[in-house]
PDB file of C-alpha atoms in Angstrom:
ATOM      1  CA  UNK A   1      78.308 155.719  64.199  1.00  0.00           C
ATOM      2  CA  UNK A   2      77.631 156.806  67.759  1.00  0.00           C
ATOM      3  CA  UNK A   3      75.607 154.520  69.952  1.00  0.00           C
ATOM      4  CA  UNK A   4      75.772 155.540  73.602  1.00  0.00           C
ATOM      5  CA  UNK A   5      73.237 153.071  74.950  1.00  0.00           C
ATOM      6  CA  UNK A   6      70.471 155.633  75.607  1.00  0.00           C
ATOM      7  CA  UNK A   7      66.951 155.051  74.244  1.00  0.00           C
ATOM      8  CA  UNK A   8      67.345 157.906  71.773  1.00  0.00           C
ATOM      9  CA  UNK A   9      70.588 156.434  70.354  1.00  0.00           C
ATOM     10  CA  UNK A  10      69.233 152.957  69.547  1.00  0.00           C
ATOM     11  CA  UNK A  11      67.521 153.850  66.234  1.00  0.00           C
ATOM     12  CA  UNK A  12      70.718 155.538  65.051  1.00  0.00           C
ATOM     13  CA  UNK A  13      72.627 152.357  65.909  1.00  0.00           C
ATOM     14  CA  UNK A  14      70.151 150.203  64.013  1.00  0.00           C
ATOM     15  CA  UNK A  15      70.241 152.501  60.995  1.00  0.00           C
ATOM     16  CA  UNK A  16      74.026 152.517  61.098  1.00  0.00           C
ATOM     17  CA  UNK A  17      74.199 148.735  61.209  1.00  0.00           C
ATOM     18  CA  UNK A  18      71.742 148.443  58.323  1.00  0.00           C
ATOM     19  CA  UNK A  19      73.834 150.823  56.234  1.00  0.00           C
ATOM     20  CA  UNK A  20      76.993 148.909  57.165  1.00  0.00           C
ATOM     21  CA  UNK A  21      75.368 145.599  56.220  1.00  0.00           C
ATOM     22  CA  UNK A  22      74.052 146.884  52.894  1.00  0.00           C
ATOM     23  CA  UNK A  23      77.414 148.379  51.967  1.00  0.00           C
ATOM     24  CA  UNK A  24      79.731 145.546  52.973  1.00  0.00           C
ATOM     25  CA  UNK A  25      77.942 142.208  53.453  1.00  0.00           C
ATOM     26  CA  UNK A  26      78.898 140.927  50.000  1.00  0.00           C
ATOM     27  CA  UNK A  27      82.573 141.699  50.534  1.00  0.00           C
ATOM     28  CA  UNK A  28      82.603 140.094  53.979  1.00  0.00           C
ATOM     29  CA  UNK A  29      80.864 136.966  52.679  1.00  0.00           C
ATOM     30  CA  UNK A  30      83.399 136.705  49.852  1.00  0.00           C
ATOM     31  CA  UNK A  31      86.242 137.165  52.343  1.00  0.00           C
ATOM     32  CA  UNK A  32      84.847 134.317  54.458  1.00  0.00           C
ATOM     33  CA  UNK A  33      84.194 132.025  51.485  1.00  0.00           C
ATOM     34  CA  UNK A  34      87.822 132.247  50.418  1.00  0.00           C
ATOM     35  CA  UNK A  35      88.922 131.058  53.846  1.00  0.00           C
ATOM     36  CA  UNK A  36      86.169 128.871  55.312  1.00  0.00           C
ATOM     37  CA  UNK A  37      85.810 125.141  54.716  1.00  0.00           C
ATOM     38  CA  UNK A  38      82.354 125.399  53.150  1.00  0.00           C
ATOM     39  CA  UNK A  39      79.647 127.856  52.117  1.00  0.00           C
ATOM     40  CA  UNK A  40      77.599 127.342  55.276  1.00  0.00           C
ATOM     41  CA  UNK A  41      80.563 128.159  57.496  1.00  0.00           C
ATOM     42  CA  UNK A  42      81.261 131.256  55.424  1.00  0.00           C
ATOM     43  CA  UNK A  43      77.688 132.469  55.906  1.00  0.00           C
ATOM     44  CA  UNK A  44      77.975 131.880  59.644  1.00  0.00           C
ATOM     45  CA  UNK A  45      81.206 133.902  59.766  1.00  0.00           C
ATOM     46  CA  UNK A  46      79.631 136.778  57.828  1.00  0.00           C
ATOM     47  CA  UNK A  47      76.571 136.797  60.087  1.00  0.00           C
ATOM     48  CA  UNK A  48      78.679 136.726  63.240  1.00  0.00           C
ATOM     49  CA  UNK A  49      80.847 139.555  61.903  1.00  0.00           C
ATOM     50  CA  UNK A  50      77.836 141.852  61.704  1.00  0.00           C
ATOM     51  CA  UNK A  51      76.602 140.662  65.081  1.00  0.00           C
ATOM     52  CA  UNK A  52      79.923 141.789  66.535  1.00  0.00           C
ATOM     53  CA  UNK A  53      79.538 145.079  64.652  1.00  0.00           C
ATOM     54  CA  UNK A  54      76.101 145.557  66.225  1.00  0.00           C
ATOM     55  CA  UNK A  55      77.407 144.849  69.703  1.00  0.00           C
ATOM     56  CA  UNK A  56      80.337 147.222  69.160  1.00  0.00           C
ATOM     57  CA  UNK A  57      78.625 149.766  66.936  1.00  0.00           C
ATOM     58  CA  UNK A  58      80.318 152.605  68.809  1.00  0.00           C
ATOM     59  CA  UNK A  59      83.718 151.119  67.880  1.00  0.00           C
ATOM     60  CA  UNK A  60      83.093 150.915  64.129  1.00  0.00           C
ATOM     61  CA  UNK A  61      85.263 153.540  62.389  1.00  0.00           C
ATOM     62  CA  UNK A  62      83.402 156.393  60.765  1.00  0.00           C
ATOM     63  CA  UNK A  63      86.231 157.650  58.527  1.00  0.00           C
ATOM     64  CA  UNK A  64      85.853 156.916  54.789  1.00  0.00           C
ATOM     65  CA  UNK A  65      87.528 153.642  53.847  1.00  0.00           C
ATOM     66  CA  UNK A  66      88.015 152.498  57.437  1.00  0.00           C
ATOM     67  CA  UNK A  67      84.854 150.414  57.934  1.00  0.00           C
ATOM     68  CA  UNK A  68      85.741 147.544  55.575  1.00  0.00           C
ATOM     69  CA  UNK A  69      89.218 146.811  57.004  1.00  0.00           C
ATOM     70  CA  UNK A  70      87.662 146.867  60.496  1.00  0.00           C
ATOM     71  CA  UNK A  71      85.034 144.309  59.417  1.00  0.00           C
ATOM     72  CA  UNK A  72      87.681 142.176  57.716  1.00  0.00           C
ATOM     73  CA  UNK A  73      89.663 142.130  60.957  1.00  0.00           C
ATOM     74  CA  UNK A  74      86.571 140.998  62.878  1.00  0.00           C
ATOM     75  CA  UNK A  75      85.862 138.247  60.334  1.00  0.00           C
ATOM     76  CA  UNK A  76      89.493 137.146  60.411  1.00  0.00           C
ATOM     77  CA  UNK A  77      89.376 136.808  64.202  1.00  0.00           C
ATOM     78  CA  UNK A  78      86.159 134.796  64.005  1.00  0.00           C
ATOM     79  CA  UNK A  79      87.714 132.451  61.452  1.00  0.00           C
ATOM     80  CA  UNK A  80      90.834 132.071  63.598  1.00  0.00           C
ATOM     81  CA  UNK A  81      88.771 131.208  66.674  1.00  0.00           C
ATOM     82  CA  UNK A  82      86.777 128.678  64.690  1.00  0.00           C
ATOM     83  CA  UNK A  83      89.926 127.049  63.355  1.00  0.00           C
ATOM     84  CA  UNK A  84      91.494 126.859  66.795  1.00  0.00           C
ATOM     85  CA  UNK A  85      88.395 125.106  68.086  1.00  0.00           C
ATOM     86  CA  UNK A  86      88.561 122.565  65.298  1.00  0.00           C
ATOM     87  CA  UNK A  87      92.236 121.929  65.895  1.00  0.00           C
ATOM     88  CA  UNK A  88      91.531 121.236  69.547  1.00  0.00           C
ATOM     89  CA  UNK A  89      89.018 118.608  68.482  1.00  0.00           C
ATOM     90  CA  UNK A  90      91.416 117.105  65.965  1.00  0.00           C
ATOM     91  CA  UNK A  91      88.984 117.669  63.091  1.00  0.00           C
ATOM     92  CA  UNK A  92      90.672 120.415  61.094  1.00  0.00           C
ATOM     93  CA  UNK A  93      93.565 118.354  59.737  1.00  0.00           C
ATOM     94  CA  UNK A  94      91.263 115.561  58.609  1.00  0.00           C
ATOM     95  CA  UNK A  95      88.904 117.986  56.883  1.00  0.00           C
ATOM     96  CA  UNK A  96      91.742 119.769  55.054  1.00  0.00           C
ATOM     97  CA  UNK A  97      93.141 116.418  53.973  1.00  0.00           C
ATOM     98  CA  UNK A  98      89.795 115.360  52.515  1.00  0.00           C
ATOM     99  CA  UNK A  99      89.441 118.685  50.734  1.00  0.00           C
ATOM    100  CA  UNK A 100      92.897 118.495  49.179  1.00  0.00           C
ATOM    101  CA  UNK A 101      92.470 114.915  47.969  1.00  0.00           C
ATOM    102  CA  UNK A 102      88.855 115.045  46.825  1.00  0.00           C
ATOM    103  CA  UNK A 103      88.177 114.841  43.097  1.00  0.00           C
ATOM    104  CA  UNK A 104      85.646 117.320  41.712  1.00  0.00           C
ATOM    105  CA  UNK A 105      82.218 115.742  41.324  1.00  0.00           C
ATOM    106  CA  UNK A 106      80.554 118.312  39.065  1.00  0.00           C
ATOM    107  CA  UNK A 107      81.760 117.859  35.457  1.00  0.00           C
ATOM    108  CA  UNK A 108      80.227 121.148  34.320  1.00  0.00           C
ATOM    109  CA  UNK A 109      82.506 123.050  36.700  1.00  0.00           C
ATOM    110  CA  UNK A 110      85.514 120.721  36.723  1.00  0.00           C
ATOM    111  CA  UNK A 111      87.905 123.259  35.230  1.00  0.00           C
ATOM    112  CA  UNK A 112      87.105 125.876  37.829  1.00  0.00           C
ATOM    113  CA  UNK A 113      87.324 123.359  40.664  1.00  0.00           C
ATOM    114  CA  UNK A 114      90.703 122.074  39.514  1.00  0.00           C
ATOM    115  CA  UNK A 115      92.032 125.618  39.140  1.00  0.00           C
ATOM    116  CA  UNK A 116      90.825 126.517  42.629  1.00  0.00           C
ATOM    117  CA  UNK A 117      92.499 123.410  44.070  1.00  0.00           C
ATOM    118  CA  UNK A 118      95.762 124.302  42.316  1.00  0.00           C
ATOM    119  CA  UNK A 119      95.692 127.806  43.765  1.00  0.00           C
ATOM    120  CA  UNK A 120      94.992 126.427  47.238  1.00  0.00           C
ATOM    121  CA  UNK A 121      97.845 123.931  46.860  1.00  0.00           C
ATOM    122  CA  UNK A 122     100.162 126.738  45.793  1.00  0.00           C
ATOM    123  CA  UNK A 123      99.140 128.792  48.818  1.00  0.00           C
ATOM    124  CA  UNK A 124      99.601 125.786  51.086  1.00  0.00           C
ATOM    125  CA  UNK A 125     103.295 125.762  50.179  1.00  0.00           C
ATOM    126  CA  UNK A 126     103.668 129.164  51.849  1.00  0.00           C
ATOM    127  CA  UNK A 127     103.596 130.078  55.527  1.00  0.00           C
ATOM    128  CA  UNK A 128     100.239 131.065  57.017  1.00  0.00           C
ATOM    129  CA  UNK A 129     101.336 134.701  57.297  1.00  0.00           C
ATOM    130  CA  UNK A 130     102.442 134.769  53.657  1.00  0.00           C
ATOM    131  CA  UNK A 131      99.172 133.134  52.563  1.00  0.00           C
ATOM    132  CA  UNK A 132      97.071 135.747  54.321  1.00  0.00           C
ATOM    133  CA  UNK A 133      99.250 138.569  53.039  1.00  0.00           C
ATOM    134  CA  UNK A 134      98.660 137.498  49.429  1.00  0.00           C
ATOM    135  CA  UNK A 135      94.948 136.865  49.992  1.00  0.00           C
ATOM    136  CA  UNK A 136      94.329 140.320  51.419  1.00  0.00           C
ATOM    137  CA  UNK A 137      96.005 142.092  48.494  1.00  0.00           C
ATOM    138  CA  UNK A 138      95.467 139.660  45.621  1.00  0.00           C
ATOM    139  CA  UNK A 139      91.978 138.336  46.431  1.00  0.00           C
ATOM    140  CA  UNK A 140      90.382 140.910  48.702  1.00  0.00           C
ATOM    141  CA  UNK A 141      91.693 143.880  46.752  1.00  0.00           C
ATOM    142  CA  UNK A 142      93.056 145.845  49.715  1.00  0.00           C
ATOM    143  CA  UNK A 143      95.952 148.225  49.426  1.00  0.00           C
ATOM    144  CA  UNK A 144      98.857 147.568  51.821  1.00  0.00           C
ATOM    145  CA  UNK A 145      97.758 150.257  54.282  1.00  0.00           C
ATOM    146  CA  UNK A 146      94.242 148.817  54.612  1.00  0.00           C
ATOM    147  CA  UNK A 147      95.566 145.248  54.745  1.00  0.00           C
ATOM    148  CA  UNK A 148      97.924 146.274  57.550  1.00  0.00           C
ATOM    149  CA  UNK A 149      94.921 147.418  59.588  1.00  0.00           C
ATOM    150  CA  UNK A 150      93.250 144.043  59.047  1.00  0.00           C
ATOM    151  CA  UNK A 151      96.189 142.052  60.420  1.00  0.00           C
ATOM    152  CA  UNK A 152      97.069 144.602  63.106  1.00  0.00           C
ATOM    153  CA  UNK A 153     100.537 145.665  62.009  1.00  0.00           C
ATOM    154  CA  UNK A 154     102.097 148.848  60.666  1.00  0.00           C
ATOM    155  CA  UNK A 155     102.027 149.597  56.916  1.00  0.00           C
ATOM    156  CA  UNK A 156     105.829 149.364  56.917  1.00  0.00           C
ATOM    157  CA  UNK A 157     105.750 145.872  58.403  1.00  0.00           C
ATOM    158  CA  UNK A 158     103.064 144.769  55.961  1.00  0.00           C
ATOM    159  CA  UNK A 159     105.158 146.053  53.042  1.00  0.00           C
ATOM    160  CA  UNK A 160     107.992 143.789  54.199  1.00  0.00           C
ATOM    161  CA  UNK A 161     105.606 140.831  54.483  1.00  0.00           C
ATOM    162  CA  UNK A 162     104.176 141.524  51.029  1.00  0.00           C
ATOM    163  CA  UNK A 163     107.625 141.664  49.452  1.00  0.00           C
ATOM    164  CA  UNK A 164     108.629 138.428  51.186  1.00  0.00           C
ATOM    165  CA  UNK A 165     105.411 136.640  50.245  1.00  0.00           C
ATOM    166  CA  UNK A 166     105.784 137.710  46.618  1.00  0.00           C
ATOM    167  CA  UNK A 167     109.320 136.347  46.527  1.00  0.00           C
ATOM    168  CA  UNK A 168     108.192 133.081  48.114  1.00  0.00           C
ATOM    169  CA  UNK A 169     105.328 132.606  45.656  1.00  0.00           C
ATOM    170  CA  UNK A 170     107.682 133.205  42.721  1.00  0.00           C
ATOM    171  CA  UNK A 171     110.467 130.888  43.863  1.00  0.00           C
ATOM    172  CA  UNK A 172     108.506 128.021  45.439  1.00  0.00           C
ATOM    173  CA  UNK A 173     108.024 125.315  42.848  1.00  0.00           C
ATOM    174  CA  UNK A 174     104.366 124.406  43.566  1.00  0.00           C
ATOM    175  CA  UNK A 175     103.486 128.102  43.460  1.00  0.00           C
ATOM    176  CA  UNK A 176     105.427 128.505  40.229  1.00  0.00           C
ATOM    177  CA  UNK A 177     103.400 125.736  38.597  1.00  0.00           C
ATOM    178  CA  UNK A 178     100.114 127.302  39.739  1.00  0.00           C
ATOM    179  CA  UNK A 179     100.510 130.900  40.889  1.00  0.00           C
ATOM    180  CA  UNK A 180      99.139 132.090  44.193  1.00  0.00           C
ATOM    181  CA  UNK A 181      97.024 135.260  44.197  1.00  0.00           C
ATOM    182  CA  UNK A 182      98.835 137.906  42.193  1.00  0.00           C
ATOM    183  CA  UNK A 183     100.075 141.031  43.917  1.00  0.00           C
ATOM    184  CA  UNK A 184      98.867 143.979  41.815  1.00  0.00           C
ATOM    185  CA  UNK A 185     101.726 145.913  40.227  1.00  0.00           C
ATOM    186  CA  UNK A 186     100.927 149.122  42.103  1.00  0.00           C
ATOM    187  CA  UNK A 187     101.376 147.302  45.429  1.00  0.00           C
ATOM    188  CA  UNK A 188     104.756 145.786  44.577  1.00  0.00           C
ATOM    189  CA  UNK A 189     107.428 147.652  46.396  1.00  0.00           C
ATOM    190  CA  UNK A 190     110.865 147.191  47.829  1.00  0.00           C
ATOM    191  CA  UNK A 191     110.559 147.017  51.602  1.00  0.00           C
ATOM    192  CA  UNK A 192     112.295 149.687  53.684  1.00  0.00           C
ATOM    193  CA  UNK A 193     115.702 148.716  54.965  1.00  0.00           C
ATOM    194  CA  UNK A 194     116.103 151.169  57.849  1.00  0.00           C
ATOM    195  CA  UNK A 195     115.816 149.798  61.364  1.00  0.00           C
ATOM    196  CA  UNK A 196     114.117 152.826  62.884  1.00  0.00           C
ATOM    197  CA  UNK A 197     110.600 151.383  62.716  1.00  0.00           C
ATOM    198  CA  UNK A 198     108.476 153.132  65.374  1.00  0.00           C
ATOM    199  CA  UNK A 199     105.740 150.512  65.098  1.00  0.00           C
ATOM    200  CA  UNK A 200     105.609 147.006  66.411  1.00  0.00           C
ATOM    201  CA  UNK A 201     104.054 143.906  64.874  1.00  0.00           C
TER     202      UNK A 201
END
C-alpha cells in the first residue's frame, strides 16, 4: 500500500485504508473486546488502531496474510499503553477487582457471563505472557507464525511459549476447573530443544 506523501498518492492511501478497514475491522474489534475493560474502550482501541494504520499506511504489509498480524500488534501496543496509564493512576487494580467480584446482573445471559468469568479467572492464574499466548491462538485463531509476529518474537520462541502455556493451563488447578482458551490440535507441538536459535525475543 504505497503512500509517498505526494498529492497523487493520497487517494491510493485512502482507498488502501478503506479496504483494510472493511477487511479487518471486525477482527480487530473482537481482539480488543477480549482484552479491554469494556465495550467502549474496545471501540476506542479499534478506532485508534486504524488511525495508526492511516498514519503509517506505507508501513502496512502488502503480502497476503501479513496485514492482520500487523494490525493485531498495533492494537496490542495501544492496549498496553492504556493499561500502563491506568496503573500509574492506580485505577487498573481497582477496576479488575470490581470486575472479578461483580455478580452478573442480566438473568437472560447469566450462563454466558458466568462462563466468561470462569475463563478469565482461569487465565488470571497464568502469567501475562502465557495468557496472551493462549489468547492469540485459542481466541484470535492465529497460527504460531502469525502470533509470533504479533508479539514480536521468532516462531521458534513462540512455539516454546505455546507449549509452556499449554502445560500451565493443564496443570494449574483453577485452569483445570475452567479451561483457558484451547490450543487447536494442529498448533500443539513439542518445542525445539536445540540452543542454536538465531532469533532473539
